[in-house]
CSV table of C-alpha atoms in Angstrom, one decimal:
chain,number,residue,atom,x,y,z
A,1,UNK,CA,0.0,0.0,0.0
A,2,UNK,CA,2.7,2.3,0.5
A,3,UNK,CA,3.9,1.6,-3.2
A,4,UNK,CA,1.2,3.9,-4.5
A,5,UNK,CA,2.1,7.0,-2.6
A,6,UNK,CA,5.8,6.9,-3.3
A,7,UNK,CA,5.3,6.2,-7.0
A,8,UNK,CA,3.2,9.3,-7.4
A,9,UNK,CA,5.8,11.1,-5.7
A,10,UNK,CA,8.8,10.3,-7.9
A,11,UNK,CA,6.5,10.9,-10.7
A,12,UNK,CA,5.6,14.2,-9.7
A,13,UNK,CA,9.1,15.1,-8.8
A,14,UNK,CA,10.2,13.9,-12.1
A,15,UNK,CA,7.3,16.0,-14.4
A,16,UNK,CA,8.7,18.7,-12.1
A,17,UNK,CA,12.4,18.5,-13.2
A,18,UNK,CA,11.7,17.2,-17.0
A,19,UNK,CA,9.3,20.8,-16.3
A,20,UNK,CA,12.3,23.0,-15.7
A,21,UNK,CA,13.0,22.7,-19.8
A,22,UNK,CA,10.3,26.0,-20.0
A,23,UNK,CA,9.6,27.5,-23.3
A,24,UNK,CA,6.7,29.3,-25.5
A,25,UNK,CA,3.8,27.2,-27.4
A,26,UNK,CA,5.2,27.9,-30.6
A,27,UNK,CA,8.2,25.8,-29.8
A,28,UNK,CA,6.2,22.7,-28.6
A,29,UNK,CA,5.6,20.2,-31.2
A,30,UNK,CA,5.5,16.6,-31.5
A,31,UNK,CA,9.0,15.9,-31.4
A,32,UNK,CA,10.0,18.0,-29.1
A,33,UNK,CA,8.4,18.3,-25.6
A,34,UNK,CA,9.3,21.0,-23.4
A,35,UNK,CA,7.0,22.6,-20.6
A,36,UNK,CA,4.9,25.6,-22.6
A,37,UNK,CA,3.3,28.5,-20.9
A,38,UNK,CA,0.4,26.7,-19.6
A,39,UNK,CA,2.2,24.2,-17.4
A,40,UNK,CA,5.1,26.7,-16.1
A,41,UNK,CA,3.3,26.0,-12.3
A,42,UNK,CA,5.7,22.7,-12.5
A,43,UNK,CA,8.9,25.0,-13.1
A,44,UNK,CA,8.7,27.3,-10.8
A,45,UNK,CA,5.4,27.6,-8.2
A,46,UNK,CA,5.8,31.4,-8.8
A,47,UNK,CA,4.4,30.9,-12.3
A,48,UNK,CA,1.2,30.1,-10.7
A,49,UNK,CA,0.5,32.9,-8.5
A,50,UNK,CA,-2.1,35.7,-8.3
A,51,UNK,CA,0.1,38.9,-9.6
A,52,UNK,CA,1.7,37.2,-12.8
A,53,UNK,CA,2.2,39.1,-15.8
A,54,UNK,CA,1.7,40.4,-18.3
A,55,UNK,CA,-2.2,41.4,-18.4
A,56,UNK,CA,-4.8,43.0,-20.7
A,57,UNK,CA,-4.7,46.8,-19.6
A,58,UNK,CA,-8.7,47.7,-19.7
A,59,UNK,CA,-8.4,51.4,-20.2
A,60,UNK,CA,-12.3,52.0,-19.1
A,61,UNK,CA,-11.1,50.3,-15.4
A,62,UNK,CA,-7.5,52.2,-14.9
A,63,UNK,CA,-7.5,55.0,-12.5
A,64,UNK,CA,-5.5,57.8,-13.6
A,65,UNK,CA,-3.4,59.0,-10.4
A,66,UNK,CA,-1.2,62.4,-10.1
A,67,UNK,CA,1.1,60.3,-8.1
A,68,UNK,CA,2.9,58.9,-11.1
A,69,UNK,CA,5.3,61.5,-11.9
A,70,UNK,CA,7.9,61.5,-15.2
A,71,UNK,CA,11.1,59.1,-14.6
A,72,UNK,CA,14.6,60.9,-14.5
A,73,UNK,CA,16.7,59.1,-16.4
A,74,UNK,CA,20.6,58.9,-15.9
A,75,UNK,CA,23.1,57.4,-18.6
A,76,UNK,CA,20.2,56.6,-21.1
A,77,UNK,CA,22.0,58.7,-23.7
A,78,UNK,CA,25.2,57.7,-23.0
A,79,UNK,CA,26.8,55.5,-26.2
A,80,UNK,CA,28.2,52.6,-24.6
A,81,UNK,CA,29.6,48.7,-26.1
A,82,UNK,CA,27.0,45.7,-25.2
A,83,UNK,CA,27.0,41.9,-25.3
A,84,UNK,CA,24.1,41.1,-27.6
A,85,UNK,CA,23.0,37.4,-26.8
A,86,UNK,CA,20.3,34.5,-28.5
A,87,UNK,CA,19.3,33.7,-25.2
A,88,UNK,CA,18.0,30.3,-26.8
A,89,UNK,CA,14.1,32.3,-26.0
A,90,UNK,CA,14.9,35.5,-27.0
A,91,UNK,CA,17.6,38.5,-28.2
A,92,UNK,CA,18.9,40.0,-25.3
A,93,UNK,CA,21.5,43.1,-24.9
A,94,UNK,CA,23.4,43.3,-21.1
A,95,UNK,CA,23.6,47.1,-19.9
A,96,UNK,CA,26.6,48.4,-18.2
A,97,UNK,CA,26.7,49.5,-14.9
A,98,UNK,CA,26.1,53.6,-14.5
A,99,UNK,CA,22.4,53.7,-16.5
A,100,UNK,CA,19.8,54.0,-13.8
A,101,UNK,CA,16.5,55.5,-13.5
A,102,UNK,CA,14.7,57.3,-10.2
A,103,UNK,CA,11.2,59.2,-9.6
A,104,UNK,CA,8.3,57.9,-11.7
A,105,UNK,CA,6.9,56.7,-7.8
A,106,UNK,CA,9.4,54.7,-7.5
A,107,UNK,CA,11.4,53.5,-4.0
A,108,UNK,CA,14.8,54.8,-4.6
A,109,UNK,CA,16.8,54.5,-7.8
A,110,UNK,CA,17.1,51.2,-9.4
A,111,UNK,CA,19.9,50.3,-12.2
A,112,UNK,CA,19.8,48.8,-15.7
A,113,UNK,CA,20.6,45.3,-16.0
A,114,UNK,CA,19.4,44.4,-19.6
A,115,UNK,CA,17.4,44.7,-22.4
A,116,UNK,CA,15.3,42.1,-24.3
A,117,UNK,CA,12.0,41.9,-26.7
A,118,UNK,CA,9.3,40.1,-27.6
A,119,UNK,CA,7.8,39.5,-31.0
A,120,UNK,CA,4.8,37.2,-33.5
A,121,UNK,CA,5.7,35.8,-35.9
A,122,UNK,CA,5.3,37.4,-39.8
A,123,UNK,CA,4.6,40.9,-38.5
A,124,UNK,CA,1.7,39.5,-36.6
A,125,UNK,CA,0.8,40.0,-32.6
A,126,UNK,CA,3.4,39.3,-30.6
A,127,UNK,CA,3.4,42.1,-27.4
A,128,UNK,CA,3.2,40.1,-24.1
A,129,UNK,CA,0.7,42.9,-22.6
A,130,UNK,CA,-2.2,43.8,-24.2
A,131,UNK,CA,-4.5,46.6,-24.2
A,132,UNK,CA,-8.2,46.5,-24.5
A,133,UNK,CA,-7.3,43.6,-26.4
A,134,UNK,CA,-5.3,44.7,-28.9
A,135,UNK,CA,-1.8,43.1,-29.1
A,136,UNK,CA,1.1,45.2,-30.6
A,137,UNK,CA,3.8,43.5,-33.1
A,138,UNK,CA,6.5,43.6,-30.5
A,139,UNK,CA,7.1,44.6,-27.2
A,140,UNK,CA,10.7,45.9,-25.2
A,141,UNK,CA,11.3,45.4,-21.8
A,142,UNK,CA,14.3,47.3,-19.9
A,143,UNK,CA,15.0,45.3,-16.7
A,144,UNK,CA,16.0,47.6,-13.6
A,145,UNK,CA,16.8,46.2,-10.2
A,146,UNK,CA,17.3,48.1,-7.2
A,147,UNK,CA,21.1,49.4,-6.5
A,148,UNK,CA,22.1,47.5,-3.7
A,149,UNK,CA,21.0,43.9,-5.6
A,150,UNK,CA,23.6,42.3,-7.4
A,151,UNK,CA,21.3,40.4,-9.9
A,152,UNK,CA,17.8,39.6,-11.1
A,153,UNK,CA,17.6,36.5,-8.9
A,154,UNK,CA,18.5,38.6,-6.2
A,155,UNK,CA,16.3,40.9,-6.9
A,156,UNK,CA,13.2,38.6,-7.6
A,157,UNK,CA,13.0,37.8,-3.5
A,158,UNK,CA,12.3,41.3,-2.8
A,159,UNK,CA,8.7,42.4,-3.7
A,160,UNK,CA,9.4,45.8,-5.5
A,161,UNK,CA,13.0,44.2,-6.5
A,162,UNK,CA,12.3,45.0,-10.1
A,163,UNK,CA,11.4,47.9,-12.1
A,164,UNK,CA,10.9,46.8,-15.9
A,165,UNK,CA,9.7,49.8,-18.3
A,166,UNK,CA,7.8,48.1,-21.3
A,167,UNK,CA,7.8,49.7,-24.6
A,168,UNK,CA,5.4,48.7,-27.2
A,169,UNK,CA,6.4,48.2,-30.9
A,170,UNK,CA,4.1,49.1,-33.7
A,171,UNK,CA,5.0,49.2,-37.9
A,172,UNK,CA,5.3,52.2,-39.0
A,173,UNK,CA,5.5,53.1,-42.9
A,174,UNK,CA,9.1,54.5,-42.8
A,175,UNK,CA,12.5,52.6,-40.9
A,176,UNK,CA,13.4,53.4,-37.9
A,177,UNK,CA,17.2,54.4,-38.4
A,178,UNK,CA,18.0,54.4,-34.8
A,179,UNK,CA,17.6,50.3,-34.8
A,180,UNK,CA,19.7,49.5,-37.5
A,181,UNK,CA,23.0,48.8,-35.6
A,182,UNK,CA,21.1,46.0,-32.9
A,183,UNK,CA,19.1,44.9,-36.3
A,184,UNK,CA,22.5,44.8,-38.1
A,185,UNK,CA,24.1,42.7,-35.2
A,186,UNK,CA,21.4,39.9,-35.5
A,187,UNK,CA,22.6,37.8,-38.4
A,188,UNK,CA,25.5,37.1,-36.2
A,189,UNK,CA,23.7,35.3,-32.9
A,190,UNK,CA,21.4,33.2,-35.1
A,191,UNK,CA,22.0,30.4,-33.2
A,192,UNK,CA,21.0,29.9,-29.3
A,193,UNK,CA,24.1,30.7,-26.9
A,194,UNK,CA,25.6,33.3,-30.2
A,195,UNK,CA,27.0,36.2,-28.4
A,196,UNK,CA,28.4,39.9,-30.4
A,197,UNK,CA,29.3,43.1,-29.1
A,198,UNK,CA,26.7,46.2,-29.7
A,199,UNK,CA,28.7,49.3,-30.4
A,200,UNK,CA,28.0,53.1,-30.0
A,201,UNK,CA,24.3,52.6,-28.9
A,202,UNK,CA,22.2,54.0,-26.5
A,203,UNK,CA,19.1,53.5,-24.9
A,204,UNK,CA,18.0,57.1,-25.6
A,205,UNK,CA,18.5,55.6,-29.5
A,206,UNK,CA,15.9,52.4,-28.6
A,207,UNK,CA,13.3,54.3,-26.7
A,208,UNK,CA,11.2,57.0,-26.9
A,209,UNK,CA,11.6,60.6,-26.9
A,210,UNK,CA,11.3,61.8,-23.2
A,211,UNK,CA,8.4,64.4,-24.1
A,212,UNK,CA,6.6,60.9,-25.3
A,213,UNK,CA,7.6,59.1,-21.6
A,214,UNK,CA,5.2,61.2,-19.2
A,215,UNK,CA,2.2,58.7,-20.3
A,216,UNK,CA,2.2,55.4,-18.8
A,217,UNK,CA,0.2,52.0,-17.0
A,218,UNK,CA,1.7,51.0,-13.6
A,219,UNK,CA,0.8,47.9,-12.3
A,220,UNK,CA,2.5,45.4,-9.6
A,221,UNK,CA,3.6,42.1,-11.4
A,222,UNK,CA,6.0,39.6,-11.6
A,223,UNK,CA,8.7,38.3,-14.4
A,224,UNK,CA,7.0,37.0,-17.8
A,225,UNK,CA,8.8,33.2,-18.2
A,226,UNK,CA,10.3,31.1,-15.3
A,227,UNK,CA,10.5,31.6,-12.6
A,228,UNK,CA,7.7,34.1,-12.8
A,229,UNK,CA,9.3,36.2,-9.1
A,230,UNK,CA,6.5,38.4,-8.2
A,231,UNK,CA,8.6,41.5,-7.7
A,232,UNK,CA,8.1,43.6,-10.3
A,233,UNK,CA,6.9,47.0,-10.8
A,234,UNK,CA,5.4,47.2,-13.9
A,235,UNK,CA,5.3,51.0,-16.7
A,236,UNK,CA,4.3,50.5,-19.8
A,237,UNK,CA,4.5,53.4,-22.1
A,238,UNK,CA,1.3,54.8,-23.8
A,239,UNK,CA,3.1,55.5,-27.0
A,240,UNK,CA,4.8,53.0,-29.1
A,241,UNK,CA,8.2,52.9,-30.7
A,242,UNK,CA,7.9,52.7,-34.6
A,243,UNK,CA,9.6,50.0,-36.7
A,244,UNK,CA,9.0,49.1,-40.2
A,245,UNK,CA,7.4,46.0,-41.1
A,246,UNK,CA,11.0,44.8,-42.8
A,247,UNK,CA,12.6,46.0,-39.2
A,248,UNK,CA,10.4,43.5,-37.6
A,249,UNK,CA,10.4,41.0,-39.6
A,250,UNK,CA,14.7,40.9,-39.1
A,251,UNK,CA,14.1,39.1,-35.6
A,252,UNK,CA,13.1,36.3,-37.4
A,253,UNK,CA,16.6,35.2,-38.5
A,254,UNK,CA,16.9,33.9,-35.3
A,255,UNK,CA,16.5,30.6,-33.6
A,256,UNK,CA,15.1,28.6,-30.8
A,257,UNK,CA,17.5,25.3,-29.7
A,258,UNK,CA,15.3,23.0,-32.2
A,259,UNK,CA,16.4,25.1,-35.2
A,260,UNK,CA,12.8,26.2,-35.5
A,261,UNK,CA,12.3,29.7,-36.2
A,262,UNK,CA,12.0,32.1,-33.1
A,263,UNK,CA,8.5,34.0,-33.7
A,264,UNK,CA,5.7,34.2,-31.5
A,265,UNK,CA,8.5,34.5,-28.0
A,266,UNK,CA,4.9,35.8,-25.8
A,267,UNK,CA,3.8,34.4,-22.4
A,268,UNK,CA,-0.6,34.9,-22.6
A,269,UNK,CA,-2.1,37.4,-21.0
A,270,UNK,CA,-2.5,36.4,-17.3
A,271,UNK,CA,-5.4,37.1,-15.1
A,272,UNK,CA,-6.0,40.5,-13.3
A,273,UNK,CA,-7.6,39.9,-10.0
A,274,UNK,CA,-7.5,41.6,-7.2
A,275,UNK,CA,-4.9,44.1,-8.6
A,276,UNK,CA,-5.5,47.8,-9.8
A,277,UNK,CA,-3.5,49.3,-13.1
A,278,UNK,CA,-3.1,53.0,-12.2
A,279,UNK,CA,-2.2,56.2,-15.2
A,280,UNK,CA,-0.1,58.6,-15.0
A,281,UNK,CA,-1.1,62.6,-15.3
A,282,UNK,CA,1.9,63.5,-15.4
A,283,UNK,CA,1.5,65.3,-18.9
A,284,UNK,CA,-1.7,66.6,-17.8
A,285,UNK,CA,0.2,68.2,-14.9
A,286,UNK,CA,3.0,69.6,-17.3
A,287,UNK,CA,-0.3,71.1,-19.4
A,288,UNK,CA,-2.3,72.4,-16.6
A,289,UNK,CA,0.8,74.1,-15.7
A,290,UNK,CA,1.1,75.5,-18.8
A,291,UNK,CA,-2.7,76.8,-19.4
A,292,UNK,CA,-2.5,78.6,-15.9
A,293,UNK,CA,0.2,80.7,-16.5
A,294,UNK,CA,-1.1,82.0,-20.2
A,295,UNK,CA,-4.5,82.7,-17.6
A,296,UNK,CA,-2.5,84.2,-15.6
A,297,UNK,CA,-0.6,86.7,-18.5
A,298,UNK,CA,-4.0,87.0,-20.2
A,299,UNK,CA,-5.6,88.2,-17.1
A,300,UNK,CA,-2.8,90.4,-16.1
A,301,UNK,CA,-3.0,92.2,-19.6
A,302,UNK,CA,-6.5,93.0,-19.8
A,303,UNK,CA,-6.5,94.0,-16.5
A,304,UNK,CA,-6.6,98.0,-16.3
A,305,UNK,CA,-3.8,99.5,-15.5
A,306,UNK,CA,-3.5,101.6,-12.4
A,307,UNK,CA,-4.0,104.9,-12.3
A,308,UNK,CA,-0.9,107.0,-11.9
């Protein structure tokens, strides 16, 4: 009788570790059986938790909050040298120490670790978050840990641990120029484990204007694959960062470990509950500023003048 018990054990334990081989649907297939998104509970626990990310943003339900001030951002337009990496599940680009950002309602400053992105596959939806539904073509996440951490791990054990700003990619009819030298660079890690050095870029060159980073959706989350720490807090950018459909389509060239093509590199949108996405005002601030000092001049000059 005690057979039974022990048998299910081992088999659980050994779903568990066959489990820690994670990767997205599109890579599952007949032949080759790793743990998709759905089953990444057997990975890591984490992955099955009540503040995963990413999520569909519901505009109609956000509550727009004066709280959420702009970012400062230090050493974003610094040009620096990168390793750029096939991370086997994605392209990722490692930051060098000295880019960090502060404000935006967050806890201190917190320092750039890396970069990475998400994409579909033939120009199709590939974000990670969604917003009333709609999924962009790509999506860019800059990871940020807090100073005194010395990694994401690290990090991930400490609730707000991790500040990841999230930049949605959307075609645009004209190339964005600024991409070129990362999109240049990705012929040469086609293969998982393929490492080059990024030269003379910035992250002022990747992102968005800073007049276009006032507007974003803050939410508390966790890491999008394995092992899903909830510790992250979550701004995504209202505004997208434009790419030509030939720009997008360049990620393809690279590879997942089976030699399959690497589209479609997107954990599904994970349920809400009890959590609240929040807006910032912070451009409606700088506006409102703006509006009451012209009152303030046009009141002043049709004011009558004192008598002398």
């Amino acid at each position: 009788m005690l057979f039974a018990p022990v048998l299910l054990l081992v088999a659980s334990s050994m779903r568990i570790v066959s489990g820690a081989d994670w990767c997205y649907q599109s890579e599952v297939t007949c032949n080759h059986t790793c743990t998709g998104p759905e089953e990444w509970g057997l990975v890591s626990q984490h992955c099955s938790g009540r503040s995963q990310s990413p999520i569909n943003i519901v505009t109609k339900r956000m509550l727009r909050r004066d709280f959420l001030p702009s970012f400062d951002f230090f050493g974003y337009q610094e040009a620096f040298h990168g390793h750029l990496i096939n991370t086997g599940h994605s392209v990722q680009l490692d930051l060098p120490s000295g880019i960090r950002i502060e404000n935006g309602n967050l806890n201190g400053a917190y320092k750039a670790v890396q970069l990475h992105l998400h994409w579909g596959k033939d120009g199709g939806p590939g974000s990670e978050h969604t917003i009333d539904g709609e999924q962009f073509p790509m999506e860019m996440h800059l990871v940020h840990i807090k100073e005194e951490y010395d990694s994401i791990a690290q990090a991930g054990k400490d609730p707000t641990g991790v500040a990841v700003l999230g930049f949605f990619i959307q075609k645009s009819m004209s190339a964005n120029k600024k991409f070129d030298p990362l999109l240049d660079a990705l012929k040469y890690i086609t293969q998982p484990t393929n490492r080059t050095t990024l030269k003379g870029v910035s992250l002022e060159m990747l992102t968005l204007p800073k007049n276009n980073m006032t507007k974003y959706f803050r939410y508390s989350g966790s890491l999008t694959t394995p092992n899903c720490a909830e510790s992250v807090i979550w701004s995504l950018f209202e505004n997208p960062v434009p790419l030509s459909s030939k720009q997008i389509a360049v990620f393809a060239r690279l590879q997942f470990p089976t030699g399959k093509q690497m589209v479609q590199t997107y954990r599904p949108v994970q349920p809400l509950n009890d959590r609240q996405v929040y807006y910032s005002r912070g451009h409606l601030a700088q506006l409102s500023g703006v509006l009451l000092i012209t009152c303030v001049l046009v009141s002043s000059a049709l004011s009558p003048s004192p008598s002398v």
